[in-house]
Each structure stands twice: as C-alpha cells, then as structure tokens.
C-alpha cells in the first residue's frame, strides 16, 4: 500500500465533494432567475446541503466503525454522483432542494472516512504531518470553489457547474474502488451498543474529546466569521469592489493553507496539545491586532488578516490528530462527532455575527470571537496541562 498516494486520493476526494458547498455560489442570482424562485429558497439549497452533511456525520460514524471504511465510502460517492446529476437536470427549485439533500447525504461519508483512514494508516509523527497535509488539500476547496464555479458558470450556467462536480466525483469514485484499500483494523471490535451510544458517551466524557470538540466548534466559528463578514468590513470601511474583496479573501485562505501545512512539522517538534495551546494564544493576539489594524489602514488590515489565517491554520489539523490517537475503536465515531461540531461552528458564525456586527461593528464582532478563543485556551490548559515531556502520540 502506497501511503502517500492514498493520502493524496483521500485529500482530493474530500476537497472535490466539498466543492458542492461553494462551487455555484457565484451563480445564485442566475439560479434564482432560471428557476423563477425566491432568494430565500435559492439560499436554502446551500443550507440544506450543509445540514444534511453535518447530520450524517453522527449517523455514519458508528456505522463506519462497525462495518469498515471503504464499504461506506464507495456507496457514499455513488449517491453523491447520482444526486449531483439530479441537481444538474433539476427543472424546479423543489427538485433541486431534494437532490441537494441527497447530495449532502452522499458527500458526508467522504471527509469522515478520509480522516478515519488517515488515522488508521499513519501513526505518531507521520499521523500529525499527514493530517496537516490532508487539511491543507481540503482547505483548497473553499478557496478555489467560487473561482472555478464562476469560470464554468459564465460559459455553461449552473448546470455546467454541477456537471463538473459530477464528472470530478466519478473520477474519485474510480480511484476509490481500484486504489484505496480497506483500512479498518481487523483485530478491533467497536465497543458500545448497536447505536453507538456507549462510544458517544466515551468521547464526550474524555478530556481530549471535550477539548477537541470545543476547539473545533470555536475555531471554525471564528474562521467563518472572517469569511462571511470580511466583504462587509472591506466594503463599508474602504469601499472596495468585488475583485479587491476577492483578493483579501484569497489571502486569508492561502495563509490558512500555509499554516495547516506547517502544523504537522510543529506538532512533531513540540507535541499536538502544545501546538493547539500556542496556536490559540497566537489566534487571540492576531484577533486583537486585527481590531486595531482594520481601522488603521488597508495594508495593516491585510497583514493582520494573513496572520490570523496562518495561526488558525496551525490549529485546525491538531484536532483530528488528537482524536485519531486517543480513540482507536471509536475512531470514525469520534471523527463524525468532531465534523458535526465544526459544521455547527460554521453555521453559527453568520448567525452570531449578524447580531453582533450591527451593534458594535468590528470591535464587538472580533472582540467576542477573541473571547471565545480565550475560553478554548483556558479549557485546554485546565484539562490537558502541558508537560515538558509531552510528545505527539
């Protein structure tokens, strides 16, 4: 088994299905006009996909632990391909909404199984570095999704974007069938009841589980606060147009990817827990700097934005690495719970931000997010005190 090839296939697979979240976002106005529907229902096509994908993480986790990785991955991709084709040929908003839910159900197996398989195959320092590489590949999707969707959509409309998604998914399906092995350890029998309730209890009652779930929720809430509200901040304070705003968003994503890649090497040097702790400290500092830099100048805002993306990139690969090391029998269940929680963080960001930003602009919005990260650092230090001898498991 070629571990590096497997890592690349899993990373690309997760990135491709994740494109469905952002690929056709630039085409939402065209979609509304073509299907003669409301903006609310068009936006609902994005929300339902994410909700279905998040909910299935909880359901599929115990199933993957019990039945195997590849056995769930391949049917999931097949469902995704069929649903994507259904989206492509939907002639009404009602049909599109139905197929988007099915598409989310199929897509849900890919990031769950990918992270679990990486945890199965890689150990110790290799696991930390591999998780970091996986997160970096996965992070490419939201960075380039709208760009690819805009290019394809300008020529072939929203049906063309779904066609691109279907063909891409078909290619990863072929790769998964012929190039990915089953990695579920044969000597491990998952503990817990038929529904996996005991496994859930074990994860939620574990100190590492609590720290990782809290960190995942808050870190992704903070990151998506920037993704959602950065255009508003730039347009309101500096009157930037769409192209310039896109450049700033791209800078945030690029430095986040760089941080994700470096995270693996950092974890092998100082340990995963210590990396999470210091990444949290640096995130707090970067957010405080952003509050002042955003009012000072556009260049200062850009530099602080890049710093924020970088330090948050250091943190995100740590969480799945810790879960993979701590939970062996319940590895997929743990990944499913973590994915569910981080998706909730993504969904919560615009809700909280829509309330805070009108009340206090940048200072209140980013200030509250900084306080949330303070809570992560405090809980991490209390539950997982850092020892000099601490190393990556």
Coordinates of C-alpha atoms in Angstrom, one line a residue:
X1 CA 0.0 0.0 0.0
X2 CA 1.4 3.4 -1.1
X3 CA 0.6 5.6 1.9
X4 CA 1.3 8.9 0.1
X5 CA -0.8 8.0 -2.9
X6 CA -3.6 7.1 -0.5
X7 CA -3.3 10.4 1.4
X8 CA -3.4 12.3 -1.9
X9 CA -6.5 10.4 -3.1
X10 CA -8.4 10.9 0.2
X11 CA -7.5 14.6 0.3
X12 CA -8.6 15.2 -3.3
X13 CA -11.8 13.2 -2.7
X14 CA -12.8 15.3 0.3
X15 CA -11.9 18.5 -1.5
X16 CA -14.0 17.6 -4.5
X17 CA -17.1 16.8 -2.6
X18 CA -16.7 19.9 -0.5
X19 CA -16.8 21.9 -3.7
X20 CA -20.5 21.4 -3.7
X21 CA -20.7 23.9 -0.8
X22 CA -19.2 26.8 -2.7
X23 CA -18.9 25.9 -6.4
X24 CA -22.1 27.5 -7.6
X25 CA -22.4 30.3 -5.0
X26 CA -21.4 33.0 -7.6
X27 CA -24.3 31.7 -9.8
X28 CA -27.1 32.0 -7.1
X29 CA -28.6 35.1 -8.8
X30 CA -28.7 33.3 -12.2
X31 CA -30.2 30.2 -10.5
X32 CA -32.9 32.3 -8.9
X33 CA -33.8 33.7 -12.3
X34 CA -33.6 30.5 -14.2
X35 CA -35.8 28.6 -11.8
X36 CA -38.1 31.6 -11.2
X37 CA -37.9 31.3 -7.5
X38 CA -37.1 33.4 -4.4
X39 CA -33.7 34.3 -3.0
X40 CA -34.6 32.6 0.2
X41 CA -35.2 29.2 -1.5
X42 CA -32.0 29.6 -3.5
X43 CA -30.0 30.2 -0.4
X44 CA -31.8 27.2 1.2
X45 CA -30.1 24.9 -1.4
X46 CA -26.7 25.8 0.3
X47 CA -28.1 25.4 3.8
X48 CA -29.8 22.0 3.3
X49 CA -26.6 20.5 1.8
X50 CA -24.6 21.6 4.8
X51 CA -27.3 20.4 7.3
X52 CA -27.5 17.0 5.6
X53 CA -23.8 16.6 5.5
X54 CA -23.4 17.6 9.2
X55 CA -26.2 15.4 10.5
X56 CA -25.0 12.3 8.7
X57 CA -21.6 12.6 10.4
X58 CA -23.2 11.5 13.7
X59 CA -25.2 8.7 12.0
X60 CA -22.3 7.3 9.8
X61 CA -19.6 7.4 12.5
X62 CA -20.7 4.2 14.4
X63 CA -21.5 2.5 11.0
X64 CA -18.0 3.1 9.7
X65 CA -16.5 1.8 13.0
X66 CA -18.7 -1.3 12.8
X67 CA -18.6 -2.2 9.1
X68 CA -15.4 -0.7 7.7
X69 CA -14.2 2.4 5.8
X70 CA -14.2 1.6 2.1
X71 CA -17.6 -0.2 2.4
X72 CA -19.2 3.1 3.4
X73 CA -17.0 5.4 1.2
X74 CA -17.8 3.9 -2.2
X75 CA -21.7 3.9 -1.8
X76 CA -21.5 7.4 -0.4
X77 CA -19.7 8.7 -3.5
X78 CA -22.1 6.8 -5.8
X79 CA -25.0 8.5 -4.1
X80 CA -23.2 11.9 -4.4
X81 CA -22.7 11.3 -8.2
X82 CA -26.3 10.4 -8.8
X83 CA -27.6 13.3 -6.8
X84 CA -25.3 15.8 -8.5
X85 CA -26.6 14.6 -11.9
X86 CA -30.1 15.1 -10.4
X87 CA -29.1 18.7 -9.4
X88 CA -27.8 19.3 -13.0
X89 CA -31.2 18.4 -14.6
X90 CA -33.5 19.8 -11.9
X91 CA -36.1 21.9 -13.6
X92 CA -37.6 23.3 -10.4
X93 CA -36.4 24.6 -7.1
X94 CA -38.3 21.8 -5.3
X95 CA -36.4 19.1 -7.2
X96 CA -33.1 20.9 -6.7
X97 CA -33.7 21.1 -2.9
X98 CA -34.4 17.4 -2.8
X99 CA -31.3 16.5 -4.7
X100 CA -29.2 18.8 -2.7
X101 CA -30.2 17.0 0.5
X102 CA -29.4 13.6 -1.1
X103 CA -26.1 15.1 -2.4
X104 CA -25.2 16.2 1.2
X105 CA -26.0 12.7 2.4
X106 CA -23.7 11.1 -0.1
X107 CA -20.9 13.7 0.4
X108 CA -21.0 13.2 4.2
X109 CA -19.1 9.8 4.0
X110 CA -16.1 11.3 2.3
X111 CA -14.5 13.6 4.9
X112 CA -15.5 11.2 7.7
X113 CA -13.9 8.2 6.1
X114 CA -10.9 10.1 4.8
X115 CA -9.9 11.4 8.2
X116 CA -10.5 8.0 9.7
X117 CA -8.4 6.1 7.2
X118 CA -5.6 8.5 7.6
X119 CA -5.7 7.8 11.4
X120 CA -5.7 4.1 10.6
X121 CA -2.7 4.1 8.4
X122 CA -0.4 6.7 9.8
X123 CA 1.0 6.7 13.3
X124 CA 3.0 9.0 15.6
X125 CA 4.7 11.9 13.9
X126 CA 3.6 10.7 10.5
X127 CA -0.1 11.0 11.6
X128 CA 0.4 14.6 12.5
X129 CA 2.1 15.5 9.3
X130 CA -0.5 13.6 7.2
X131 CA -3.4 15.2 8.9
X132 CA -1.8 18.6 8.3
X133 CA -1.4 17.7 4.6
X134 CA -5.0 16.5 4.4
X135 CA -6.3 19.7 6.0
X136 CA -4.2 21.7 3.5
X137 CA -5.7 19.9 0.5
X138 CA -9.2 20.1 1.9
X139 CA -8.8 23.8 2.5
X140 CA -8.1 24.4 -1.2
X141 CA -11.8 23.7 -1.9
X142 CA -13.4 26.9 -0.4
X143 CA -10.5 28.9 -1.8
X144 CA -10.9 27.9 -5.4
X145 CA -14.6 26.7 -5.5
X146 CA -16.2 30.1 -6.2
X147 CA -13.5 30.9 -8.8
X148 CA -14.0 27.6 -10.7
X149 CA -17.7 27.9 -10.4
X150 CA -17.6 31.5 -11.8
X151 CA -15.5 30.5 -14.8
X152 CA -17.6 27.4 -15.7
X153 CA -20.9 29.1 -14.9
X154 CA -20.1 32.1 -17.2
X155 CA -19.9 29.6 -20.1
X156 CA -22.3 26.8 -19.3
X157 CA -24.5 28.1 -16.5
X158 CA -25.2 26.5 -13.2
X159 CA -25.9 23.1 -14.9
X160 CA -22.3 23.2 -16.1
X161 CA -21.0 23.6 -12.5
X162 CA -23.0 20.6 -11.4
X163 CA -21.8 18.7 -14.5
X164 CA -18.2 19.5 -13.5
X165 CA -18.9 18.3 -10.0
X166 CA -20.4 15.0 -11.2
X167 CA -17.5 14.2 -13.5
X168 CA -15.0 15.0 -10.8
X169 CA -16.8 12.8 -8.3
X170 CA -16.9 10.0 -10.9
X171 CA -13.2 10.1 -11.2
X172 CA -12.6 9.9 -7.5
X173 CA -15.1 7.0 -7.3
X174 CA -13.0 5.1 -9.8
X175 CA -9.9 5.9 -7.8
X176 CA -11.5 4.8 -4.5
X177 CA -12.7 1.5 -6.0
X178 CA -9.4 0.5 -7.5
X179 CA -6.7 2.3 -5.5
X180 CA -7.9 2.5 -1.9
X181 CA -7.6 -0.5 0.5
X182 CA -9.9 -1.3 3.4
X183 CA -8.0 0.1 6.5
X184 CA -10.3 -0.9 9.4
X185 CA -8.0 -2.8 11.9
X186 CA -9.1 -6.5 11.8
X187 CA -8.3 -7.0 15.4
X188 CA -10.5 -4.2 16.7
X189 CA -14.2 -4.7 17.5
X190 CA -16.0 -1.5 18.2
X191 CA -17.3 -1.1 21.7
X192 CA -20.8 0.1 22.6
X193 CA -24.4 -0.6 21.8
X194 CA -25.9 -1.1 18.4
X195 CA -26.5 2.6 18.1
X196 CA -23.0 3.5 19.3
X197 CA -24.4 5.3 22.3
X198 CA -21.6 4.0 24.5
X199 CA -19.0 5.3 22.1
X200 CA -20.6 8.7 22.1
X201 CA -20.5 8.7 25.9
X202 CA -16.9 7.8 25.9
X203 CA -15.9 10.6 23.6
X204 CA -17.9 13.3 25.4
X205 CA -16.6 12.1 28.8
X206 CA -13.0 12.2 27.7
X207 CA -10.8 15.2 28.4
X208 CA -9.2 15.2 24.9
X209 CA -12.7 14.7 23.4
X210 CA -14.0 17.8 25.2
X211 CA -11.1 20.0 24.3
X212 CA -11.1 18.9 20.6
X213 CA -14.9 19.4 20.2
X214 CA -14.9 22.8 21.9
X215 CA -11.8 23.9 19.9
X216 CA -13.3 22.6 16.7
X217 CA -16.6 24.5 17.2
X218 CA -15.0 27.8 18.2
X219 CA -12.1 27.8 15.7
X220 CA -14.4 27.2 12.8
X221 CA -16.9 29.7 14.1
X222 CA -14.1 32.3 14.2
X223 CA -12.7 31.4 10.8
X224 CA -16.1 31.5 9.1
X225 CA -16.8 34.8 10.9
X226 CA -14.0 36.2 8.8
X227 CA -15.2 34.5 5.6
X228 CA -18.7 35.8 6.0
X229 CA -18.1 39.4 7.3
X230 CA -14.8 40.3 5.6
X231 CA -16.6 41.5 2.5
X232 CA -18.9 43.7 4.6
X233 CA -16.0 45.2 6.6
X234 CA -14.0 45.9 3.4
X235 CA -16.9 47.4 1.6
X236 CA -18.1 49.5 4.5
X237 CA -14.8 50.9 5.7
X238 CA -12.8 51.1 2.5
X239 CA -15.4 51.0 -0.3
X240 CA -13.7 48.1 -2.1
X241 CA -15.3 46.3 -5.0
X242 CA -15.8 42.6 -5.6
X243 CA -12.5 42.0 -7.2
X244 CA -10.5 43.6 -4.4
X245 CA -12.5 41.8 -1.8
X246 CA -11.8 38.6 -3.5
X247 CA -8.1 39.3 -3.2
X248 CA -8.3 39.8 0.5
X249 CA -10.4 36.6 0.9
X250 CA -7.9 34.7 -1.1
X251 CA -5.0 36.0 1.1
X252 CA -6.8 34.7 4.2
X253 CA -7.3 31.3 2.6
X254 CA -3.7 31.0 1.3
X255 CA -2.1 31.8 4.6
X256 CA -4.5 29.4 6.3
X257 CA -3.3 26.6 4.0
X258 CA 0.3 27.5 4.7
X259 CA -0.4 27.3 8.5
X260 CA -2.1 23.9 8.0
X261 CA 0.9 22.5 6.2
X262 CA 3.4 23.8 8.8
X263 CA 1.2 22.5 11.7
X264 CA 2.4 18.9 11.0
X265 CA 6.0 19.7 11.5
X266 CA 5.2 21.9 14.5
X267 CA 3.3 19.0 16.2
X268 CA 6.2 16.6 15.7
X269 CA 8.5 19.1 17.4
X270 CA 6.5 20.3 20.4
X271 CA 3.5 18.0 20.5
X272 CA -0.1 18.3 19.5
X273 CA -1.5 19.6 22.7
X274 CA 1.2 22.3 23.0
X275 CA 0.6 23.2 19.3
X276 CA -3.1 23.7 20.0
X277 CA -2.4 25.8 23.1
X278 CA 0.1 28.1 21.5
X279 CA -2.0 28.4 18.3
X280 CA -4.8 29.5 20.5
X281 CA -2.7 32.1 22.2
X282 CA -1.4 33.4 18.8
X283 CA -5.0 33.5 17.4
X284 CA -6.1 35.7 20.3
X285 CA -3.2 38.1 19.6
X286 CA -3.9 38.1 15.9
X287 CA -7.6 39.0 16.5
X288 CA -6.7 41.8 18.9
X289 CA -4.2 43.1 16.3
X290 CA -7.0 42.9 13.6
X291 CA -9.3 45.0 15.7
X292 CA -6.9 47.9 15.7
X293 CA -5.4 47.3 12.2
X294 CA -8.8 47.3 10.5
X295 CA -9.3 50.9 11.5
X296 CA -5.6 52.0 10.9
X297 CA -5.1 51.2 7.2
X298 CA -5.9 48.8 4.4
X299 CA -2.3 47.4 4.4
X300 CA -2.4 46.8 8.2
X301 CA -5.7 45.1 7.8
X302 CA -4.3 42.8 5.1
X303 CA -1.2 41.9 7.2
X304 CA -3.3 41.1 10.3
X305 CA -5.7 39.1 8.1
X306 CA -2.8 37.0 6.8
X307 CA -1.5 36.5 10.3
X308 CA -5.0 35.3 11.5
X309 CA -5.3 32.9 8.6
X310 CA -1.9 31.5 9.3
X311 CA -2.3 30.9 13.1
X312 CA -5.7 29.4 12.7
X313 CA -4.2 27.1 10.0
X314 CA -1.8 25.9 12.7
X315 CA -4.7 24.8 15.0
X316 CA -7.1 23.0 12.6
X317 CA -5.0 19.9 11.9
X318 CA -4.4 19.3 15.6
X319 CA -7.9 18.3 16.4
X320 CA -8.3 15.3 14.1
X321 CA -4.7 14.2 15.0
X322 CA -5.6 14.1 18.7
X323 CA -8.8 12.3 18.1
X324 CA -7.1 9.6 16.0
X325 CA -4.5 9.0 18.6
X326 CA -7.0 8.9 21.6
X327 CA -9.8 6.9 20.1
X328 CA -8.9 3.7 18.2
X329 CA -12.0 1.5 18.5
X330 CA -14.3 4.6 18.1
X331 CA -12.1 6.5 15.6
X332 CA -14.8 7.0 12.9
X333 CA -17.4 7.9 15.6
X334 CA -15.1 10.5 17.1
X335 CA -14.4 12.0 13.7
X336 CA -18.1 12.1 12.9
X337 CA -18.9 13.9 16.2
X338 CA -16.0 16.3 15.5
X339 CA -17.1 17.0 11.9
X340 CA -20.7 17.6 13.1
X341 CA -19.5 20.1 15.8
X342 CA -17.2 22.0 13.4
X343 CA -20.0 22.3 10.8
X344 CA -22.2 23.7 13.6
X345 CA -19.4 26.3 14.2
X346 CA -19.5 27.2 10.5
X347 CA -23.3 27.6 10.6
X348 CA -23.2 29.6 13.9
X349 CA -20.8 32.2 12.6
X350 CA -23.2 34.2 10.4
X351 CA -26.0 33.9 13.0
X352 CA -23.9 35.3 15.8
X353 CA -22.2 37.8 13.6
X354 CA -25.5 39.2 12.2
X355 CA -26.5 40.1 15.7
X356 CA -23.1 41.5 16.9
X357 CA -21.9 43.4 13.9
X358 CA -24.8 45.9 13.7
X359 CA -24.4 46.6 17.5
X360 CA -20.7 47.3 17.6
X361 CA -19.1 46.8 14.2
X362 CA -15.6 45.3 14.0
X363 CA -14.7 45.8 17.7
X364 CA -17.6 43.9 19.1
X365 CA -17.7 41.2 16.5
X366 CA -14.0 40.3 16.6
X367 CA -13.7 41.1 20.3
X368 CA -16.3 38.4 21.1
X369 CA -14.6 35.9 18.8
X370 CA -11.3 36.6 20.6
X371 CA -13.1 35.9 24.0
X372 CA -14.3 32.6 22.6
X373 CA -10.7 31.6 21.7
X374 CA -9.7 32.6 25.3
X375 CA -12.1 30.0 26.5
X376 CA -10.5 27.4 24.3
X377 CA -7.1 28.2 25.7
X378 CA -8.3 28.2 29.3
X379 CA -10.1 24.8 28.9
X380 CA -7.1 23.3 27.1
X381 CA -4.8 24.4 29.8
X382 CA -7.1 23.1 32.6
X383 CA -8.0 19.7 31.1
X384 CA -4.7 19.0 29.2
X385 CA -1.9 20.6 31.2
X386 CA 1.2 20.9 29.1
X387 CA 4.2 18.9 30.3
X388 CA 7.7 19.3 29.1
X389 CA 7.8 15.6 28.2
X390 CA 4.6 15.9 26.1
X391 CA 5.0 14.5 22.6
X392 CA 2.8 13.6 19.8
X393 CA 1.3 10.1 20.2

